[in-house]
Structures are given as C-alpha cells and as structure tokens.
mmCIF file of C-alpha atoms in Angstrom:
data_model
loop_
_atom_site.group_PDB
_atom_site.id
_atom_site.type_symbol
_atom_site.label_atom_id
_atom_site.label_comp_id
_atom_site.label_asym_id
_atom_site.label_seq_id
_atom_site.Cartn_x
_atom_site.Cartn_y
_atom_site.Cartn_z
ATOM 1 C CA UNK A 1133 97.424 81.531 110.664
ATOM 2 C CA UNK A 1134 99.243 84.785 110.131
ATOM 3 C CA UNK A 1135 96.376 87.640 109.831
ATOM 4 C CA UNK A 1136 96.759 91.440 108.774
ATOM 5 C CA UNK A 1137 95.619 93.528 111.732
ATOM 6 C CA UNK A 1138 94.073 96.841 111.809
ATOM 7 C CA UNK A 1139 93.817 99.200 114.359
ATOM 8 C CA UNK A 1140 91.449 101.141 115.621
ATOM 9 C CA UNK A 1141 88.302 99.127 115.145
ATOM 10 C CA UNK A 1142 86.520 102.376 114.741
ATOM 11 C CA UNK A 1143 86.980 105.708 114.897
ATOM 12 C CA UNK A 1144 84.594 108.408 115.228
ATOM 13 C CA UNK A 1145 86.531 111.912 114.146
ATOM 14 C CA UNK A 1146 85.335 115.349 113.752
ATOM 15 C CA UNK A 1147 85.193 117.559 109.971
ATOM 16 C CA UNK A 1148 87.885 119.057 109.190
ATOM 17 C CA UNK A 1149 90.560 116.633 111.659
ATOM 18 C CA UNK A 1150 93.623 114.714 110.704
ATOM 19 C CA UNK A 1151 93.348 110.699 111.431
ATOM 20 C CA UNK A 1152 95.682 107.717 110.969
ATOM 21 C CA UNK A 1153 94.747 104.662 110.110
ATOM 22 C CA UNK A 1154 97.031 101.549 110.726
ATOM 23 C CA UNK A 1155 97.875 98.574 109.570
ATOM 24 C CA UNK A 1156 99.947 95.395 110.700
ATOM 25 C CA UNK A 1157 100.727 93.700 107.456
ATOM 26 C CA UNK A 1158 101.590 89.498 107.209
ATOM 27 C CA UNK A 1159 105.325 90.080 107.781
ATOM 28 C CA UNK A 1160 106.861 88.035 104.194
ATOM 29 C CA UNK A 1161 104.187 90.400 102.462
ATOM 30 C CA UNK A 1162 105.549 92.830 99.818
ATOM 31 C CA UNK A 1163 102.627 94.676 98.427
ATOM 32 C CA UNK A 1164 100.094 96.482 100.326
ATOM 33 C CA UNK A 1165 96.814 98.180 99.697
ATOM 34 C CA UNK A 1166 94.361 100.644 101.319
ATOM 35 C CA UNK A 1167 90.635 99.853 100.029
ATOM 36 C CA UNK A 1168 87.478 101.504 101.329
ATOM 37 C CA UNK A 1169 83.912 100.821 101.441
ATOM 38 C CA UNK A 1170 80.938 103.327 102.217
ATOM 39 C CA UNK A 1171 78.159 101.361 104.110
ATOM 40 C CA UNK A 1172 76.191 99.830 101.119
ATOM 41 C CA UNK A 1173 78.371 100.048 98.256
ATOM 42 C CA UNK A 1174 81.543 98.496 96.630
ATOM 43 C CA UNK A 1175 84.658 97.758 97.958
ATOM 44 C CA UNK A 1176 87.188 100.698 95.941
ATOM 45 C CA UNK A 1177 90.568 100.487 95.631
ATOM 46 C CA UNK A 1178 92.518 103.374 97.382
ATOM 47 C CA UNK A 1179 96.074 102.954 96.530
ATOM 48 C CA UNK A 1180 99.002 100.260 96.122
ATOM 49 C CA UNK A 1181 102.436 100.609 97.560
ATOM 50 C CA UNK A 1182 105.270 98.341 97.096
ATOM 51 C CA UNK A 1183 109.139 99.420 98.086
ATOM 52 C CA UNK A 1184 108.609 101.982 99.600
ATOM 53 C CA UNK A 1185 106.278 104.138 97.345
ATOM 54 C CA UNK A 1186 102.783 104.528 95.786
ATOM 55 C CA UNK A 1187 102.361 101.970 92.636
ATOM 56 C CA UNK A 1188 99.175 103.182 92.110
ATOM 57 C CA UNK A 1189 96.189 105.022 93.189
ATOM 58 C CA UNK A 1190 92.769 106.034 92.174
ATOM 59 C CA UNK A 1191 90.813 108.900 91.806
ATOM 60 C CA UNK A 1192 89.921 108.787 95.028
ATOM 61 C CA UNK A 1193 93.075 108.893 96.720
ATOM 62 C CA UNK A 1194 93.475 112.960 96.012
ATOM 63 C CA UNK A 1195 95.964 115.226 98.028
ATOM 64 C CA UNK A 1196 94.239 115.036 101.535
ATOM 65 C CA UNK A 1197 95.489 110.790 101.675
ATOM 66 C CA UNK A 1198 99.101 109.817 102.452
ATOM 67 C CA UNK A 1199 100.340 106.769 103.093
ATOM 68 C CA UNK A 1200 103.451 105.348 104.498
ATOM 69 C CA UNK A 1201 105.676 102.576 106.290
ATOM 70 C CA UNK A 1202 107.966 103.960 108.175
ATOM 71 C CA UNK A 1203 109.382 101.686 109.992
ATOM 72 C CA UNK A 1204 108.991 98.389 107.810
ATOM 73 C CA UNK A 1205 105.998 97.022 109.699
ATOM 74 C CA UNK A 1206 103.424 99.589 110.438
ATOM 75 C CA UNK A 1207 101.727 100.736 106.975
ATOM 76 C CA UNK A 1208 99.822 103.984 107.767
ATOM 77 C CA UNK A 1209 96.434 106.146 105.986
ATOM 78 C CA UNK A 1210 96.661 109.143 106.538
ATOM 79 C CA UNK A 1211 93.581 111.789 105.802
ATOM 80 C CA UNK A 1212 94.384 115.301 106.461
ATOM 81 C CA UNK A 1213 91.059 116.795 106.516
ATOM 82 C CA UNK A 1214 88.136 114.654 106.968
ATOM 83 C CA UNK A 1215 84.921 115.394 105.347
ATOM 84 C CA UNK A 1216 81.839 113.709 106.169
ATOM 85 C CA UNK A 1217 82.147 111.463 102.933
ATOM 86 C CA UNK A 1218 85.040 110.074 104.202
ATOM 87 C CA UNK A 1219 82.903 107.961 106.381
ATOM 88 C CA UNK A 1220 83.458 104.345 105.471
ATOM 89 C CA UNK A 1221 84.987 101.265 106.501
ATOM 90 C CA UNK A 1222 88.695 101.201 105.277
ATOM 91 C CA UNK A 1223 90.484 97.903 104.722
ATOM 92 C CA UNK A 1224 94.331 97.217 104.348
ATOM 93 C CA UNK A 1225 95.309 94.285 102.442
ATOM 94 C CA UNK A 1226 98.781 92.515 101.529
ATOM 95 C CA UNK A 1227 100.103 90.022 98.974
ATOM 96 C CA UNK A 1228 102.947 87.956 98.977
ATOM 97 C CA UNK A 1229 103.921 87.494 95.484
ATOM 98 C CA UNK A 1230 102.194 89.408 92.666
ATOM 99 C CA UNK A 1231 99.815 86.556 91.759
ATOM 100 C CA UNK A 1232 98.947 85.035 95.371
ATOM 101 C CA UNK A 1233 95.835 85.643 97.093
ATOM 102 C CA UNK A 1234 95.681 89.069 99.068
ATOM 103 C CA UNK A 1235 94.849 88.995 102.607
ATOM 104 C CA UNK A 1236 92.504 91.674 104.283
ATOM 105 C CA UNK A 1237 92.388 92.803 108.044
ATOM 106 C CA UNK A 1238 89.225 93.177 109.055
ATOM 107 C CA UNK A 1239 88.794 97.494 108.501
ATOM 108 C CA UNK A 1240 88.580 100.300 110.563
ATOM 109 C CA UNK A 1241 85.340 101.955 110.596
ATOM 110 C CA UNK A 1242 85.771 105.456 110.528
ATOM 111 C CA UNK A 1243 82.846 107.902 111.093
ATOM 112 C CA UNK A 1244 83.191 111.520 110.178
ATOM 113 C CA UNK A 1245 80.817 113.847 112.056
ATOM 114 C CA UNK B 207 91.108 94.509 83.737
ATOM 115 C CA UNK B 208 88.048 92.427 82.111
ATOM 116 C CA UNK B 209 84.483 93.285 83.580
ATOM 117 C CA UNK B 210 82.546 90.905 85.482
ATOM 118 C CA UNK B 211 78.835 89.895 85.333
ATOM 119 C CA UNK B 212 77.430 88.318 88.332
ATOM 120 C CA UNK B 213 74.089 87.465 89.044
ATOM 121 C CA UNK B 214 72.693 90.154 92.273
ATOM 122 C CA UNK B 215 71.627 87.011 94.172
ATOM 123 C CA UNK B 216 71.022 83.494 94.859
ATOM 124 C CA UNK B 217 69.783 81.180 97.455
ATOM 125 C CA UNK B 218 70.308 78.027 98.286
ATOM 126 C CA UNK B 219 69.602 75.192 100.841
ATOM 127 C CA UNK B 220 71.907 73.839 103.127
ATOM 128 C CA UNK B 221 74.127 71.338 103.174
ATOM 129 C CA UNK B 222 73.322 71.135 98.959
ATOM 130 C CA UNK B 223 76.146 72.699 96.976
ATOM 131 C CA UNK B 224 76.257 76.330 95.685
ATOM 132 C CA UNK B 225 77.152 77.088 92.027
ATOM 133 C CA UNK B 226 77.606 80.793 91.998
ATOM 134 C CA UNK B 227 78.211 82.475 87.684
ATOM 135 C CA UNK B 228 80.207 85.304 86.388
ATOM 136 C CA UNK B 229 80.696 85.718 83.058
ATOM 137 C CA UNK B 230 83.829 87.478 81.880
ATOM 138 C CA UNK B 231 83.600 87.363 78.097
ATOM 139 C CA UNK B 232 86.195 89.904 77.516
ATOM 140 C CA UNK B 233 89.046 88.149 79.554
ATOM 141 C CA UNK B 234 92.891 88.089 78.307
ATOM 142 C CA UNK B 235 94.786 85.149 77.976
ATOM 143 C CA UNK B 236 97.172 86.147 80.748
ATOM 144 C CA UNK B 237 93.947 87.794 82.818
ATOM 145 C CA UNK B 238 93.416 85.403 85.910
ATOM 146 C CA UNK B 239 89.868 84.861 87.464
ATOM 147 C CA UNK B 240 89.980 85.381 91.337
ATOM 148 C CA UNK B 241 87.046 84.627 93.889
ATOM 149 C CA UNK B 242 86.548 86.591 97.277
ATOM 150 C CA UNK B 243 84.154 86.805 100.024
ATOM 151 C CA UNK B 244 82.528 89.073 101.964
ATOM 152 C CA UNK B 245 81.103 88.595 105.436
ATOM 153 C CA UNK B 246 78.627 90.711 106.253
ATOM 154 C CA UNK B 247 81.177 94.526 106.848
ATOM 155 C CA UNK B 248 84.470 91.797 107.325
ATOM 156 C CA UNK B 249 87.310 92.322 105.265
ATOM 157 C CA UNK B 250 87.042 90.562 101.938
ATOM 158 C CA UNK B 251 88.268 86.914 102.280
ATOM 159 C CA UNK B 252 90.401 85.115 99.399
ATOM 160 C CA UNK B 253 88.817 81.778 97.952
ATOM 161 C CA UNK B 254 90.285 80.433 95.087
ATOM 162 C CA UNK B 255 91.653 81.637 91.523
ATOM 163 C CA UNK B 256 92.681 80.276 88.371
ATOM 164 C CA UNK B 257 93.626 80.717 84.600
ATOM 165 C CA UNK B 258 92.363 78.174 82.618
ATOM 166 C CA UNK B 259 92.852 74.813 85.021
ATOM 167 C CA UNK B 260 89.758 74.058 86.839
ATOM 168 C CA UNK B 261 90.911 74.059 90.302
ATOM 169 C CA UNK B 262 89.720 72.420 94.442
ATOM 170 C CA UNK B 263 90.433 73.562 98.068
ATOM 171 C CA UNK B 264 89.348 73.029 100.909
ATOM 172 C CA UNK B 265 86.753 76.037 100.546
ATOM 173 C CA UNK B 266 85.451 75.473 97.003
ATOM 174 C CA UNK B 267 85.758 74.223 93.147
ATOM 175 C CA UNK B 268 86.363 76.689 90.377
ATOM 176 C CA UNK B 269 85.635 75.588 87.219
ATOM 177 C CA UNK B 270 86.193 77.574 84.196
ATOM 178 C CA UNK B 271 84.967 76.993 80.460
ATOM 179 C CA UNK B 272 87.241 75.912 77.768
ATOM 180 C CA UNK B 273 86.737 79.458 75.923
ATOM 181 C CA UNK B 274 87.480 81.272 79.661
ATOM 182 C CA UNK B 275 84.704 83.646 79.279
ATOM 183 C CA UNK B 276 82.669 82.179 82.310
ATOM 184 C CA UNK B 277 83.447 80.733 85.226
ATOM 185 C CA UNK B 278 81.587 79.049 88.021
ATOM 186 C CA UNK B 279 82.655 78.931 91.565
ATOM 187 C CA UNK B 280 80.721 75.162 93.692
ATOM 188 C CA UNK B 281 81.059 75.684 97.649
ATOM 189 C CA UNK B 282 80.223 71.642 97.705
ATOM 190 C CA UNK B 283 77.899 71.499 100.768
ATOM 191 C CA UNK B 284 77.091 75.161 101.866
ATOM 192 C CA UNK B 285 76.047 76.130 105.500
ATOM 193 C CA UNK B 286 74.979 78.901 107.416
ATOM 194 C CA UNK B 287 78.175 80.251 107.458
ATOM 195 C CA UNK B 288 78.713 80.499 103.528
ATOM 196 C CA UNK B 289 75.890 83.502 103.808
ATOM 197 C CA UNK B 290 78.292 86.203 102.343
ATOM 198 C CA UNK B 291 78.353 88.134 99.298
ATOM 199 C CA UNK B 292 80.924 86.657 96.678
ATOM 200 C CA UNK B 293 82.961 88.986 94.359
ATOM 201 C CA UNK B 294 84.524 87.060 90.740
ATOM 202 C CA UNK B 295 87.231 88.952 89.391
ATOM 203 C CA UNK B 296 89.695 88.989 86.827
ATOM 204 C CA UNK B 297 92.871 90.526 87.396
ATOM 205 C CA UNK B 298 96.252 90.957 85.099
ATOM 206 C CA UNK B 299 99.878 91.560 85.754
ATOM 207 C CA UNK B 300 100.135 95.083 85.064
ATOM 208 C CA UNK B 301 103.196 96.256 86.681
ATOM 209 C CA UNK B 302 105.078 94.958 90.302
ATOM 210 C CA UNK B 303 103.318 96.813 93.031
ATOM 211 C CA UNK B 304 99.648 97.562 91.176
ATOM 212 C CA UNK B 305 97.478 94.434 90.470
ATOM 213 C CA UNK B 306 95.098 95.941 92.454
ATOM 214 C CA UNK B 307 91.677 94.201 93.156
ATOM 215 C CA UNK B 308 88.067 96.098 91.198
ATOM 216 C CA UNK B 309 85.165 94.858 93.464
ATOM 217 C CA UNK B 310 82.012 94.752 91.720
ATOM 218 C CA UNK B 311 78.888 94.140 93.266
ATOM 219 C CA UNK B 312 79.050 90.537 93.467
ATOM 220 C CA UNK B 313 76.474 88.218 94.050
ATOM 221 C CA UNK B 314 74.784 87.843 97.828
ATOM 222 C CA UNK B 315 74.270 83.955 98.564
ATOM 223 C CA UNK B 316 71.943 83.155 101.264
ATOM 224 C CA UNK B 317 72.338 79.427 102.982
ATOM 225 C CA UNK B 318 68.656 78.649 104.235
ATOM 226 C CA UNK B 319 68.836 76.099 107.218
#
C-alpha cells in the first residue's frame, strides 16, 4: 500500500536554527498538508497547498514557516528560526480528490533546545 | 466546519464491539462526518466517512441518525490493537486545496484483554 513518508524521524535542533522538514507524498495525490502536534495536545492544522501554492493556513503558520515542492515530489517545512515552542511532532498528509480520505506519514519529531 | 462532541473516554472488552459517539448537532447538509485514528504519537489514520448513508469496511460501521446530528462509529470485535484515540469530524467543501482536517480531542478507547 502506497504510504506518505517523512523524513527525519526526529530532529533535535538548536534556538534560533533553520530546519527542513520533508515529506514524500502518495504520488496521484494533489493536496497536501503540514499538521503539528505538541506532546499532549491536539493535532493543528498548519497549512494546505495545492498547485503549487498555499490554500490555506492558520494562525500558526506566521512568517518564520515556508513551504514548498520544488521538484513535484518532495513537499518541504521550512522554519526559519526555531523557538523552543516549536517542539512538536509535525505530520504531512495528502489527499487524492477533495473528498477522499487523507493519508498521514508517520511525523517528524522535532525538539527545539 | 461543525463542532464535535466526543465523549474523553471509553473502555471496552475485547473481542466485544466498540460503539464510540459524537454528536454534531450543528452539521450542514453538504458537511461530511469523517473518522480518524490515532496510535499512540503515529500519524492520524483514516477510518471511514459519510454524509447521510450509514456505511461498512473492513475497519468499522458508521452509522449516522436520520436528523445527522450524531453519529456513531462500531469497530465490530475490538482488540488490543484498536487502543487509540479516535477523532469524529465534520468537514465541508470550502474551496479546492483547503478542506483541511480540525482535530479535537477525541475520545481515547482502551481494548482490555
């Protein structure tokens, strides 16, 4: 069964650093997501992205997150400047079509120190 | 999107089936009602959704009132595995690319051998 991969598993970054957080969507997938969770609390929607640019995003997603797919496979997170908040697990996700079932990978853990 | 009210948790034996509530009194007529999973920190897994049709696969039953303001979601014979926490949510067609998923806080099932 096709599966949406993540990479890394986790990733322990200093304040104040630039990481990159990637994601292998299903390949016939046309919408993608970022989501996060910090340890013990909901799962929050990041941001959506379909041809090419942001649909949507939340409050969350201020000016230090980018995202992108650069080369058609490869959908990035990007956080300029971590902050110790930023600590969470972060999940990708795809869909298909707009009302088919989306598909997680299984996060990135990323701890902020 | 219509709020969700989910009970915070629930037991129940194994092997017997699991009938997991959520009320969504406020839903829309074109407002869907979507089930995930979550596995302990695993990405959230996709179960089952519907609009108004009760609906079976080979996960689970969803069965949704006449009036569509409740649902209930039967995993027929839960085991140990089924231990998760289980998110009911109701999602719209807002625009191509956004849809996103809101993640409440679900309801944690425990399977006891």
């Amino acid at each position: 069964e096709p599966e949406v991969t993540q990479t890394p598993s986790h990733q322990v970054t200093q304040m104040g650093q630039e990481v990159i957080l990637r994601c292998v969507p299903i390949s016939n997938h046309l919408y993608f997501y970022w989501y996060r969770q910090i340890l013990g609390q909901k799962v929050e929607f990041l941001v959506s992205f379909y041809n090419n640019e942001i649909s949507e995003k939340s409050e969350i997603f201020d000016d230090q997150f980018s995202v992108e797919r650069p080369d058609g496979s490869n959908f990035t997170l990007k956080i300029r400047s971590t902050k110790l908040e930023d600590s969470a697990m972060y999940f990708c996700a795809g869909v298909e079509l707009l009302n088919t079932e989306a598909f997680f990978g299984q996060g990135t853990r990323l701890t902020v120190v | 999107d219509a709020k969700t009210t989910q009970p915070p948790s629930m037991d129940c034996a194994e092997g017997r089936a699991a009938n997991l509530p959520c009320n969504h009194s406020t839903i829309s007529g074109n407002e869907y009602v979507y089930w995930y999973r979550q596995i302990h920190s695993q990405g959230p897994q996709y179960i089952i959704h519907g609009l108004k049709n009760n609906e079976t696969n080979e996960m689970a039953s969803l069965i949704i009132t006449e009036d569509r303001k409740s649902s209930t979601l039967i995993l027929p014979h839960a085991t140990l595995r089924d231990t998760a926490v289980y998110y009911c949510i109701v999602r719209v067609l807002i625009k191509a690319g956004a849809n996103n998923l809101f993640f409440g806080t679900g309801t944690r099932l425990t399977v006891i051998p």
